[in-house]
PDB file of C-alpha atoms in Angstrom:
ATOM      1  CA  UNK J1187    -188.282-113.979  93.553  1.00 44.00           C
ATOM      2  CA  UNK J1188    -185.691-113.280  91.234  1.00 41.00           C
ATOM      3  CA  UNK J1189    -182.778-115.784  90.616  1.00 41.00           C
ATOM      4  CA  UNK J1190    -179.530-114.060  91.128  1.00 41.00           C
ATOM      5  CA  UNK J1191    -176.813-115.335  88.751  1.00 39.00           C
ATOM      6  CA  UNK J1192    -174.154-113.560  88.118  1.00 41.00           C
ATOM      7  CA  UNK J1193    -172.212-116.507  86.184  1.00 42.00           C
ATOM      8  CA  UNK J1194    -173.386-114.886  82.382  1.00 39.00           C
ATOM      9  CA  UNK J1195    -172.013-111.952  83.625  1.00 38.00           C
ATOM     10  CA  UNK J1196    -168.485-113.091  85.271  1.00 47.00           C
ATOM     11  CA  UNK J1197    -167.892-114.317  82.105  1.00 49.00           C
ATOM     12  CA  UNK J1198    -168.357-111.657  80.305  1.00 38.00           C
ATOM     13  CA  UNK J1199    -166.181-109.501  82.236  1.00 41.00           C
ATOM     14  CA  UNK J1200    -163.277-112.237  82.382  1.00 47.00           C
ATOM     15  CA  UNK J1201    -163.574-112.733  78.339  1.00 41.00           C
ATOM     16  CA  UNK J1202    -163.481-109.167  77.573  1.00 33.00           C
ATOM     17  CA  UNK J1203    -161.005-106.913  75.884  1.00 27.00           C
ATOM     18  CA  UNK J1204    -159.947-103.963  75.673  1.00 31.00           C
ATOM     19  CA  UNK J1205    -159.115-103.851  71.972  1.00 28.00           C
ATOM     20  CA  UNK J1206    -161.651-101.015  71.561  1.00 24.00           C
ATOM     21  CA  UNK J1207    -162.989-102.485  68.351  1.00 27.00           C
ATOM     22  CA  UNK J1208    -165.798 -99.494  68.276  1.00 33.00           C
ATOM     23  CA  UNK J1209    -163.638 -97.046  68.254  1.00 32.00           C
ATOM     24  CA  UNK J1210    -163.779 -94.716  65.083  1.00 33.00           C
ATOM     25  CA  UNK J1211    -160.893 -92.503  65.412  1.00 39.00           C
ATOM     26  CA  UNK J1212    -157.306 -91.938  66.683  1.00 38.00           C
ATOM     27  CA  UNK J1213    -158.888 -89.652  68.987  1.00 39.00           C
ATOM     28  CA  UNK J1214    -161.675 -91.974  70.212  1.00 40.00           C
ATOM     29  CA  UNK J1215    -158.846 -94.724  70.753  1.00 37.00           C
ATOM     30  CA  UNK J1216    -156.501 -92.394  73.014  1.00 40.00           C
ATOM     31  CA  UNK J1217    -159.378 -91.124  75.404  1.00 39.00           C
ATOM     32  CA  UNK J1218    -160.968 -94.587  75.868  1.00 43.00           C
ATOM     33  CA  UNK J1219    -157.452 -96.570  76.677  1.00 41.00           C
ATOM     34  CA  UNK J1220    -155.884 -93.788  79.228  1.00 42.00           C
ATOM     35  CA  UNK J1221    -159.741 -94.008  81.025  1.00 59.00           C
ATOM     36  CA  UNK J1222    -160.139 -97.893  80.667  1.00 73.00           C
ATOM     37  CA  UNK J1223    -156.624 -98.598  81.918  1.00 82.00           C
ATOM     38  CA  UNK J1224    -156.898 -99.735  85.184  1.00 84.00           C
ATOM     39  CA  UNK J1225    -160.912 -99.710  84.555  1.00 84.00           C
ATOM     40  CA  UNK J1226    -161.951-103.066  86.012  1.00 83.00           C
ATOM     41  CA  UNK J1227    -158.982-103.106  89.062  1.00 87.00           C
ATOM     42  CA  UNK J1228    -161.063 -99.567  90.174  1.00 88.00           C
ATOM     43  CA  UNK J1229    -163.893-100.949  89.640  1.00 87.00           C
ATOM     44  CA  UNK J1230    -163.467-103.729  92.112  1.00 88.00           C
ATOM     45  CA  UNK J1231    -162.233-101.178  94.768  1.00 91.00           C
ATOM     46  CA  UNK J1232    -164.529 -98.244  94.335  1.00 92.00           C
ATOM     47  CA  UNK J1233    -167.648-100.320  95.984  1.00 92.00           C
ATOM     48  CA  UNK J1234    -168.426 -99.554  99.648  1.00 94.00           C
ATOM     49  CA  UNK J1235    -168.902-101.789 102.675  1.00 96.00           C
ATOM     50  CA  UNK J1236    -172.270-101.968 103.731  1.00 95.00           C
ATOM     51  CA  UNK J1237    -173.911-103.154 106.776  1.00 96.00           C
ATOM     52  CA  UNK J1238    -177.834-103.122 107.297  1.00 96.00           C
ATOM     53  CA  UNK J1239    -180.103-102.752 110.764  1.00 96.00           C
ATOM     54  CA  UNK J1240    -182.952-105.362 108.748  1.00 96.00           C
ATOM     55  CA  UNK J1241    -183.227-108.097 106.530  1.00 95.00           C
ATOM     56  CA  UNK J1242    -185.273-107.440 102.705  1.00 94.00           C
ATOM     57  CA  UNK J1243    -187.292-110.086 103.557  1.00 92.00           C
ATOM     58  CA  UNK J1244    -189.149-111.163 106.901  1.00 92.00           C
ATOM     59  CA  UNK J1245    -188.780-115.315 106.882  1.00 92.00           C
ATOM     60  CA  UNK J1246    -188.545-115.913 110.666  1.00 93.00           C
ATOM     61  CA  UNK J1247    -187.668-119.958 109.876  1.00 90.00           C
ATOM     62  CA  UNK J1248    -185.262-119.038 107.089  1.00 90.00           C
ATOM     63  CA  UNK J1249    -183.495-116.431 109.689  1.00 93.00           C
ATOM     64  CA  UNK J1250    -183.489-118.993 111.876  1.00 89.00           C
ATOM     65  CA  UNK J1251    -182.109-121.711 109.862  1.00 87.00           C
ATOM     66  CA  UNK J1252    -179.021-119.071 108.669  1.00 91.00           C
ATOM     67  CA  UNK J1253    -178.453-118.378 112.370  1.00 91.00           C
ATOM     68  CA  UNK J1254    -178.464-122.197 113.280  1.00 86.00           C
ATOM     69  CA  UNK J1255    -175.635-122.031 110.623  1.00 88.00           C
ATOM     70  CA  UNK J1256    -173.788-119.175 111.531  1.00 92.00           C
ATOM     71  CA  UNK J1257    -173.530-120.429 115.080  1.00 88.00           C
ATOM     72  CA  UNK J1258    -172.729-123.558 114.041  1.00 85.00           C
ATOM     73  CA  UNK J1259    -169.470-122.100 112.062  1.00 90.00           C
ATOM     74  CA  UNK J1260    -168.588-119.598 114.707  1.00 91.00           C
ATOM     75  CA  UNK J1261    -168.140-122.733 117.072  1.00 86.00           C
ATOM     76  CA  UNK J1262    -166.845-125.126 114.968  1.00 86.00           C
ATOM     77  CA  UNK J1263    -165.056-123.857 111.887  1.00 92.00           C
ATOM     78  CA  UNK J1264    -164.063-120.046 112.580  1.00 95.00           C
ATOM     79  CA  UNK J1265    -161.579-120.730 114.950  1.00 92.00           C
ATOM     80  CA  UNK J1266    -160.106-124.387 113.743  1.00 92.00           C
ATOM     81  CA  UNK J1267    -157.763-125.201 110.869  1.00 94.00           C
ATOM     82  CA  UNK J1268    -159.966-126.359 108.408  1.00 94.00           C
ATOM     83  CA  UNK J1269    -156.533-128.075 106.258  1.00 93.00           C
ATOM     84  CA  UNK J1270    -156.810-130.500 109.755  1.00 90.00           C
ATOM     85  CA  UNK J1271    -160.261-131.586 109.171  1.00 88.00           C
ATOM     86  CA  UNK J1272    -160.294-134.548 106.426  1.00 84.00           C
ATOM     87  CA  UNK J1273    -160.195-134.280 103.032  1.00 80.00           C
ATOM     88  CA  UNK J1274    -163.591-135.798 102.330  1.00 73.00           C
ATOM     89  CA  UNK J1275    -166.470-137.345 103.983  1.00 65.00           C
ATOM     90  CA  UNK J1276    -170.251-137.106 105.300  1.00 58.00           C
ATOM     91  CA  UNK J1277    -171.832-133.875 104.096  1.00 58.00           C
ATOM     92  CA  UNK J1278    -174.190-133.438 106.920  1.00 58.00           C
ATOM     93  CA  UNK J1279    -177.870-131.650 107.159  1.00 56.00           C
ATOM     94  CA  UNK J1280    -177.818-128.912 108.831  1.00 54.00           C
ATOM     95  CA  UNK J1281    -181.767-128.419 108.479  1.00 56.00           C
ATOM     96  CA  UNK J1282    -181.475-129.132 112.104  1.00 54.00           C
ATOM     97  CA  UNK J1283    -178.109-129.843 114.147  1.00 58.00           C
ATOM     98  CA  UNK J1284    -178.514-133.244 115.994  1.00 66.00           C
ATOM     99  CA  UNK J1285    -176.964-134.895 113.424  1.00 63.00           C
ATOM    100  CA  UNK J1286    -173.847-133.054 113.822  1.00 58.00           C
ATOM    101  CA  UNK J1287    -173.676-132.846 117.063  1.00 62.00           C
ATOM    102  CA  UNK J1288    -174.238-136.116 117.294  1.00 65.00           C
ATOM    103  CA  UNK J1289    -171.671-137.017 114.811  1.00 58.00           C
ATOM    104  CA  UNK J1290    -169.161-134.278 116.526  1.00 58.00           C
ATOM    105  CA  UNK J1291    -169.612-136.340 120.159  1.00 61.00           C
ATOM    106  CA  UNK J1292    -168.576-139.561 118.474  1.00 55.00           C
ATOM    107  CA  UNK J1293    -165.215-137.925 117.355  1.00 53.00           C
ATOM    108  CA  UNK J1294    -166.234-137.518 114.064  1.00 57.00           C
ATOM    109  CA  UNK J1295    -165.466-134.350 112.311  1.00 66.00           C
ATOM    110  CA  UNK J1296    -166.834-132.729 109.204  1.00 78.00           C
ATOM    111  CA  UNK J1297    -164.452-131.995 105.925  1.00 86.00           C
ATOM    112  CA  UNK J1298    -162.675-129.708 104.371  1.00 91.00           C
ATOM    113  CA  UNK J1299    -165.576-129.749 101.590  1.00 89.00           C
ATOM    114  CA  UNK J1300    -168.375-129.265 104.226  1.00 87.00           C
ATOM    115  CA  UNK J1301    -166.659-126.645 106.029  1.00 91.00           C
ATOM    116  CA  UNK J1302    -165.944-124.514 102.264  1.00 93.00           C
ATOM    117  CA  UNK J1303    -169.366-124.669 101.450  1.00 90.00           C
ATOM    118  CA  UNK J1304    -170.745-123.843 104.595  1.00 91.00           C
ATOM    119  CA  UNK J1305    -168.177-120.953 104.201  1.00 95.00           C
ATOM    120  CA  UNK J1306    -169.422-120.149 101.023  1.00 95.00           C
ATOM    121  CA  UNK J1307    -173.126-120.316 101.742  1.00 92.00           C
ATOM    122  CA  UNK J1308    -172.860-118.298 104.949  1.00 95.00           C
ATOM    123  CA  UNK J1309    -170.853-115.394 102.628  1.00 95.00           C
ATOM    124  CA  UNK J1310    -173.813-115.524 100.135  1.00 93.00           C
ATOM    125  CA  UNK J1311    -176.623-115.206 102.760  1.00 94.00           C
ATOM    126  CA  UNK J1312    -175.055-112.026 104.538  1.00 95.00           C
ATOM    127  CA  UNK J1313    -173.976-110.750 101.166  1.00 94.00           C
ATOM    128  CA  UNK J1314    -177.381-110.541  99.566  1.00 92.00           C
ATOM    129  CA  UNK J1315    -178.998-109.642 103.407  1.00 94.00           C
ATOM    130  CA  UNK J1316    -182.804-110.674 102.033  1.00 93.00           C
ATOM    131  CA  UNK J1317    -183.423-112.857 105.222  1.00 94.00           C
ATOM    132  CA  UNK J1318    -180.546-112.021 107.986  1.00 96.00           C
ATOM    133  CA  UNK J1319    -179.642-107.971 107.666  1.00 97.00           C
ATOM    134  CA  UNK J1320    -176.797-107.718 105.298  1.00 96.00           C
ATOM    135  CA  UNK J1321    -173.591-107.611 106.597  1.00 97.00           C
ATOM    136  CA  UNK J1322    -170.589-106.883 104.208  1.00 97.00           C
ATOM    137  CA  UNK J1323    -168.289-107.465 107.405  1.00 98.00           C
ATOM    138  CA  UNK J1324    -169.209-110.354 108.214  1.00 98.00           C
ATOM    139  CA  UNK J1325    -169.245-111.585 104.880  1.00 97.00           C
ATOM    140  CA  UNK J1326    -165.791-110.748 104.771  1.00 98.00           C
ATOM    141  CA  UNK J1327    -164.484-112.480 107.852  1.00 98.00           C
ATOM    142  CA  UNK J1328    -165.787-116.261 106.210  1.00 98.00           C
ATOM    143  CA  UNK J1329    -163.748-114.992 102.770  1.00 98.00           C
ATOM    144  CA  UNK J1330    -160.623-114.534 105.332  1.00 98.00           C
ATOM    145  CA  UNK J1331    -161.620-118.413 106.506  1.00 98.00           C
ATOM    146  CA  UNK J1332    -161.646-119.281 102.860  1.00 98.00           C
ATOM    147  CA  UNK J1333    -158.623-117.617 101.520  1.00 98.00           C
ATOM    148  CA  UNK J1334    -156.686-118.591 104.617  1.00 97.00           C
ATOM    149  CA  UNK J1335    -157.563-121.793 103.957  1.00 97.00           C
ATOM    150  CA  UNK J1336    -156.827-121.976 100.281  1.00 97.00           C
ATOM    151  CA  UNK J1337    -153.573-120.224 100.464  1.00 96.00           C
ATOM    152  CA  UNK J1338    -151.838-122.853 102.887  1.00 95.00           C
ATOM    153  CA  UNK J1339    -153.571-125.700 101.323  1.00 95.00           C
ATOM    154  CA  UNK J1340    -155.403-125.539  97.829  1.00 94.00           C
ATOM    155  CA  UNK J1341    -153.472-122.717  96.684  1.00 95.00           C
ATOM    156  CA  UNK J1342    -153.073-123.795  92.841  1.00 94.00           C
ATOM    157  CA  UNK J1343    -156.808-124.285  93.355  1.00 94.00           C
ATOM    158  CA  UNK J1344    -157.584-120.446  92.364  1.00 91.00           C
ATOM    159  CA  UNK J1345    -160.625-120.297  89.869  1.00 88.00           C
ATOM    160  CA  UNK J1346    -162.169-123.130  92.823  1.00 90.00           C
ATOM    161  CA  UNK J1347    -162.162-120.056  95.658  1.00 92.00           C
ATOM    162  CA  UNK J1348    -163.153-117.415  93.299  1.00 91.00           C
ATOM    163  CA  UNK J1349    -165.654-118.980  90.926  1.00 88.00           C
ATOM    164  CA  UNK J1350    -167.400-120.821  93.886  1.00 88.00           C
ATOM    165  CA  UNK J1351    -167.763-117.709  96.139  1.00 91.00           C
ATOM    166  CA  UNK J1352    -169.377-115.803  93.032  1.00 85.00           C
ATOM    167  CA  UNK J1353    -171.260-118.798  92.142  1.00 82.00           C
ATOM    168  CA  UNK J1354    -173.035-119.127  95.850  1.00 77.00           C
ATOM    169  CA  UNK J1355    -174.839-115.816  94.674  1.00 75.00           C
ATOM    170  CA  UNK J1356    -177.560-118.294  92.365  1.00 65.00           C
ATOM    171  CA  UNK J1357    -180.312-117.849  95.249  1.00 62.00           C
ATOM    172  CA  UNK J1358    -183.466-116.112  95.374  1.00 70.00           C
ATOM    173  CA  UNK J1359    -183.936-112.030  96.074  1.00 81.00           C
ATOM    174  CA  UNK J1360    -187.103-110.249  96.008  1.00 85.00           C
ATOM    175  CA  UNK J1361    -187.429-107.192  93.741  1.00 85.00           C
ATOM    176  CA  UNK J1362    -187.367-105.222  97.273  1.00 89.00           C
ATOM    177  CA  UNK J1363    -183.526-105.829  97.586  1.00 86.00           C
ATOM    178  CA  UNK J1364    -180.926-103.400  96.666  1.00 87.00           C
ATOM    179  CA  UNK J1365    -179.326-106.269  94.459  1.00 85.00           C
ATOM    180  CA  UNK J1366    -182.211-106.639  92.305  1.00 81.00           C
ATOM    181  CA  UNK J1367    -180.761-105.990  88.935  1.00 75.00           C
ATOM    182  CA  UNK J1368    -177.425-105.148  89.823  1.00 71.00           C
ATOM    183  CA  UNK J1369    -175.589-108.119  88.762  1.00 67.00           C
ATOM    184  CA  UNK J1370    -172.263-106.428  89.010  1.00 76.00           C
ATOM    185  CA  UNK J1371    -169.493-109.256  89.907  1.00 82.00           C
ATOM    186  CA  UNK J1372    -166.988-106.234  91.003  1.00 87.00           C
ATOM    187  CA  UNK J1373    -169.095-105.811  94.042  1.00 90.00           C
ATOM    188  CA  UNK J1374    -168.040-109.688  95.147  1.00 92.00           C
ATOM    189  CA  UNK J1375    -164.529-109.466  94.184  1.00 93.00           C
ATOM    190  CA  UNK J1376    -164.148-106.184  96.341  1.00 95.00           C
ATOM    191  CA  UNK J1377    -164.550-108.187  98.961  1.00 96.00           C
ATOM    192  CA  UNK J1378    -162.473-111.370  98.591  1.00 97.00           C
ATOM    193  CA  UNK J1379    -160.111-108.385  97.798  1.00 97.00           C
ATOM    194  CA  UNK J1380    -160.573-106.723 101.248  1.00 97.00           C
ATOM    195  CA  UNK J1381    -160.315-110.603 102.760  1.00 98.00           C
ATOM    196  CA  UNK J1382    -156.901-110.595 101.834  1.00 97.00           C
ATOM    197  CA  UNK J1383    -157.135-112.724  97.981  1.00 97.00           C
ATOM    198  CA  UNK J1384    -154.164-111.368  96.141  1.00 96.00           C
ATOM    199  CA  UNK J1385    -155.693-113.558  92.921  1.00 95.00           C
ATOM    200  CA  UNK J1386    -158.505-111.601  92.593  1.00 94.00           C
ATOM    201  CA  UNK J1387    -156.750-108.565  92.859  1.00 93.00           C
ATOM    202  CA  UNK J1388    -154.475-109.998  90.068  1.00 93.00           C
ATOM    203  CA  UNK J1389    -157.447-111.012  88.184  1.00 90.00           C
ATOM    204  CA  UNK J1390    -158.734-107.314  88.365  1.00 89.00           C
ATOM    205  CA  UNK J1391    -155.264-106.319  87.253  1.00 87.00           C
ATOM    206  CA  UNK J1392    -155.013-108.937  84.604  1.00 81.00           C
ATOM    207  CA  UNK J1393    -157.286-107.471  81.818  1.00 70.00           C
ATOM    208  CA  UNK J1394    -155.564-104.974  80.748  1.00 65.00           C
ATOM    209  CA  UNK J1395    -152.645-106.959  79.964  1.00 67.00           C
ATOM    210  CA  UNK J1396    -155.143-108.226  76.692  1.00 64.00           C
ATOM    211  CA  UNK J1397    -154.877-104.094  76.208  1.00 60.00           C
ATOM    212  CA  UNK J1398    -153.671-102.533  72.763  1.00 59.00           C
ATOM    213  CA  UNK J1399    -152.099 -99.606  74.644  1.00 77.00           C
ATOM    214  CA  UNK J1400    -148.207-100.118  75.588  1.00 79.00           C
ATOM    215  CA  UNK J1401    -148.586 -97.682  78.045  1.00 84.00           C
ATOM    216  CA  UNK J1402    -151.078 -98.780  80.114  1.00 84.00           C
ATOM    217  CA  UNK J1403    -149.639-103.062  79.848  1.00 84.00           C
ATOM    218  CA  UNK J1404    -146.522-100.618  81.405  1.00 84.00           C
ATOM    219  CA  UNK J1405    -148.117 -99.195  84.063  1.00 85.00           C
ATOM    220  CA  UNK J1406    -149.946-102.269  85.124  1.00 88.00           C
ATOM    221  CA  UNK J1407    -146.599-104.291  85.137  1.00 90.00           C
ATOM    222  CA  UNK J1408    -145.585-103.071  88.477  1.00 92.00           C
ATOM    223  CA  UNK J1409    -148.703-104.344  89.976  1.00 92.00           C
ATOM    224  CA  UNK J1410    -148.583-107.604  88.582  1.00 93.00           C
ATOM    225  CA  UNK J1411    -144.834-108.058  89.372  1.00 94.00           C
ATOM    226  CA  UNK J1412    -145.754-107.212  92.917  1.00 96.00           C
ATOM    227  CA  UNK J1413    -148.861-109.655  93.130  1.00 96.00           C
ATOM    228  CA  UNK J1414    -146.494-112.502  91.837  1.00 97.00           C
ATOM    229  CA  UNK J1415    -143.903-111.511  94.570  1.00 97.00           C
ATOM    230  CA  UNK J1416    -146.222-112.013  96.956  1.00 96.00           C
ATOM    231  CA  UNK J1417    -147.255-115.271  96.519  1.00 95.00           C
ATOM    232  CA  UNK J1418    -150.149-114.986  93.894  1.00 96.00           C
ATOM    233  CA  UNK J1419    -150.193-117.539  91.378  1.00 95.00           C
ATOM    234  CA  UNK J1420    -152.442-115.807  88.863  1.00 93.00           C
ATOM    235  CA  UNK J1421    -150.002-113.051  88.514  1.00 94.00           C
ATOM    236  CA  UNK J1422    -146.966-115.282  88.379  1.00 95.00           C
ATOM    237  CA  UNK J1423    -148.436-116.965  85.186  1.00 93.00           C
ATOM    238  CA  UNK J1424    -150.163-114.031  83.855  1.00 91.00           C
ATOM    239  CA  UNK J1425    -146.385-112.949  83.869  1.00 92.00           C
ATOM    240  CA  UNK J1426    -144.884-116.246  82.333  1.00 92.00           C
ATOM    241  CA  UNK J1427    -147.690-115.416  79.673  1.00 89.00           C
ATOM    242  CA  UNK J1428    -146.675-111.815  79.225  1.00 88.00           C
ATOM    243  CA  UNK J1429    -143.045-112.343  78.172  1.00 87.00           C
ATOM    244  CA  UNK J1430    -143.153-115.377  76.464  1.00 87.00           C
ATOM    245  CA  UNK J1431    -145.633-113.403  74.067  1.00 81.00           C
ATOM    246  CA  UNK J1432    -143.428-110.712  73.808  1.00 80.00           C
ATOM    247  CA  UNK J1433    -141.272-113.404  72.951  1.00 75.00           C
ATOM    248  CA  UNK J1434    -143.244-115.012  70.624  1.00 71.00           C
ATOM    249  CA  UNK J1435    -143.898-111.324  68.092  1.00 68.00           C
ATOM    250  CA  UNK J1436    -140.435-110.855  68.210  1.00 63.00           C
ATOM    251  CA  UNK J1437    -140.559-107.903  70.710  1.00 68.00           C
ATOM    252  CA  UNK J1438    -137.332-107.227  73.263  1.00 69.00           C
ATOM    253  CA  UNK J1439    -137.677-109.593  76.103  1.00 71.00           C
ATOM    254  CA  UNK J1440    -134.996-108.903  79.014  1.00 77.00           C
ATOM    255  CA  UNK J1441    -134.387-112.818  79.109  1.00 82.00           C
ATOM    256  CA  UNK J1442    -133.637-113.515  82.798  1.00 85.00           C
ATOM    257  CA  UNK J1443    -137.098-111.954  83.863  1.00 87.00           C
ATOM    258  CA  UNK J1444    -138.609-114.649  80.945  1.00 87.00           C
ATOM    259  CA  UNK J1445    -137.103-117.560  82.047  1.00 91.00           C
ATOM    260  CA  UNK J1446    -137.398-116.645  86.258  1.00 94.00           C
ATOM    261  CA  UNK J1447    -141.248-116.387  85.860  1.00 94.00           C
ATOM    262  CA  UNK J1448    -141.455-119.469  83.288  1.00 94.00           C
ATOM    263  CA  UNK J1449    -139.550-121.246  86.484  1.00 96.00           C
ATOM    264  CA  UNK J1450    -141.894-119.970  88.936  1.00 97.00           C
ATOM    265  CA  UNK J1451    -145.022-120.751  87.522  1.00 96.00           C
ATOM    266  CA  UNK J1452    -143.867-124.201  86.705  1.00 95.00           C
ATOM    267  CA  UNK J1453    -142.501-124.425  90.784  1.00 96.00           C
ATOM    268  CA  UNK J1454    -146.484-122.972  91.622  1.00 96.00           C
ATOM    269  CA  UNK J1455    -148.796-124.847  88.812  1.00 94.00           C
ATOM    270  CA  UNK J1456    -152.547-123.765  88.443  1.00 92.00           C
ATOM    271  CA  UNK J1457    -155.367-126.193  88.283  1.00 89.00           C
ATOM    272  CA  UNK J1458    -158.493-125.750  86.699  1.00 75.00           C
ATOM    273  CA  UNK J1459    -160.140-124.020  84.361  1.00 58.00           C
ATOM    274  CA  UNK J1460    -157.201-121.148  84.032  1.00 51.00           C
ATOM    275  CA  UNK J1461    -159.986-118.725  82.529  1.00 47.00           C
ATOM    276  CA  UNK J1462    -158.229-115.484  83.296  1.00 48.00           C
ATOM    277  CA  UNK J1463    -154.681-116.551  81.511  1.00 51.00           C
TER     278      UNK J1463
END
């Protein structure tokens, strides 16, 4: 089995550039930047949905376990609001569900961190389909659970939702799986994308503002400014970032637009590790 970690890679693509350093001529420079613009945003988008008739991998207990887990979330996370449950408290096993139940029939309910990594784990297991058939839809209805939930109550909490959904991806696949060497973190992000996370789609967005190229920082403006307006924190201090630089090299800066996203990303701080600003 093959260890599936994508981190080395996420971090790669959010620390690169697009200062086209290899580039040998003017030529060279104009051809990569107009096809790069845009590169990473299309990359994200261009991946299909897939759903599967069979699993990679034929694990009858380990299907079973993921079942007793997606049943378990279907009847008592899906449909509640998980900003009601507590904050914190017992993480339960769920290697078989009398404790749970047992806890649920005594009033007790699980927390918000039990229910997000439940969340989580489920999207990984129907994601990488080795021992349940792989299901891109369904792993796209717990990302809606997740980025619901984030977005009314964590919502400064970005890198938390999108880090820890790409991070669940550190299990085991067998060389037999379709994922098997393709450790592309676009594929994931596509998704939280199509669940409705306006900060990854910023975060796609956002590299090219570390771009060389005027035009293409132009272009991508619009998308940004439309990201921000809709609530997405990323792009509201990727924004705050942009014109204060311009700022900062002496560039023209249209002022009011300057100091109206400098306000808004102090009204809608960030916490965390901030690694895509």
């Amino acid at each position: 089995m093959k260890i599936f970690n994508i981190s080395v890679l996420l971090s790669a693509l959010l620390l690169a550039t697009s200062s086209y350093a290899e580039t040998t001529s003017k030529e060279d420079v104009e051809v990569n930047t107009r096809d790069q613009c845009g590169y990473y945003y299309r990359e994200a988008l261009s991946h299909p949905v897939i759903k599967r008739d069979a699993a990679v991998t034929i694990d009858k207990e380990a299907a079973d376990y993921i079942q007793l887990k997606h049943r378990f979330a279907d009847e008592y996370i899906m449909n509640a609001d998980i900003g009601d449950f507590r904050p914190t408290g017992g993480d339960y096993s769920f290697e078989d569900n009398n404790q749970m139940l047992q806890a649920l029939s005594m009033g007790d309910i699980i927390s918000q961190s039990t229910a997000v990594k439940e969340l989580i784990s489920l999207f990984g297991y129907y994601y990488l389909g080795e021992y349940v058939p792989k299901d891109d839809y369904q792993a796209i209805a717990y990302l809606e659970k997740l980025v619901e939930y984030y977005k009314q109550d964590r919502p400064e909490y970005v890198d938390e939702l999108i880090l820890g959904v790409a991070m669940s991806l550190n299990g085991g696949i067998s060389k037999a799986n379709p994922l098997w060497g393709n450790d592309d973190p676009t594929q994931v992000f596509n998704l939280l994308i199509k669940a409705g996370s306006i900060d990854t789609e910023a975060m796609m967005i956002d590299e090219d503002f570390d771009s060389s190229d005027a035009d293409c920082v132009k272009n991508m403006l619009p998308k940004i400014e439309a990201l921000a307006n809709q609530g997405s924190r990323l792009a509201i201090h990727r924004l705050a970032k942009h014109y204060k630089n311009l700022s900062s090299e002496g560039m023209e800066v249209n002022n009011e637009k300057m100091m109206y996203w400098q306000q808004k990303a102090e009204e809608n701080p960030l916490i965390g590790i901030k690694w895509s600003i």
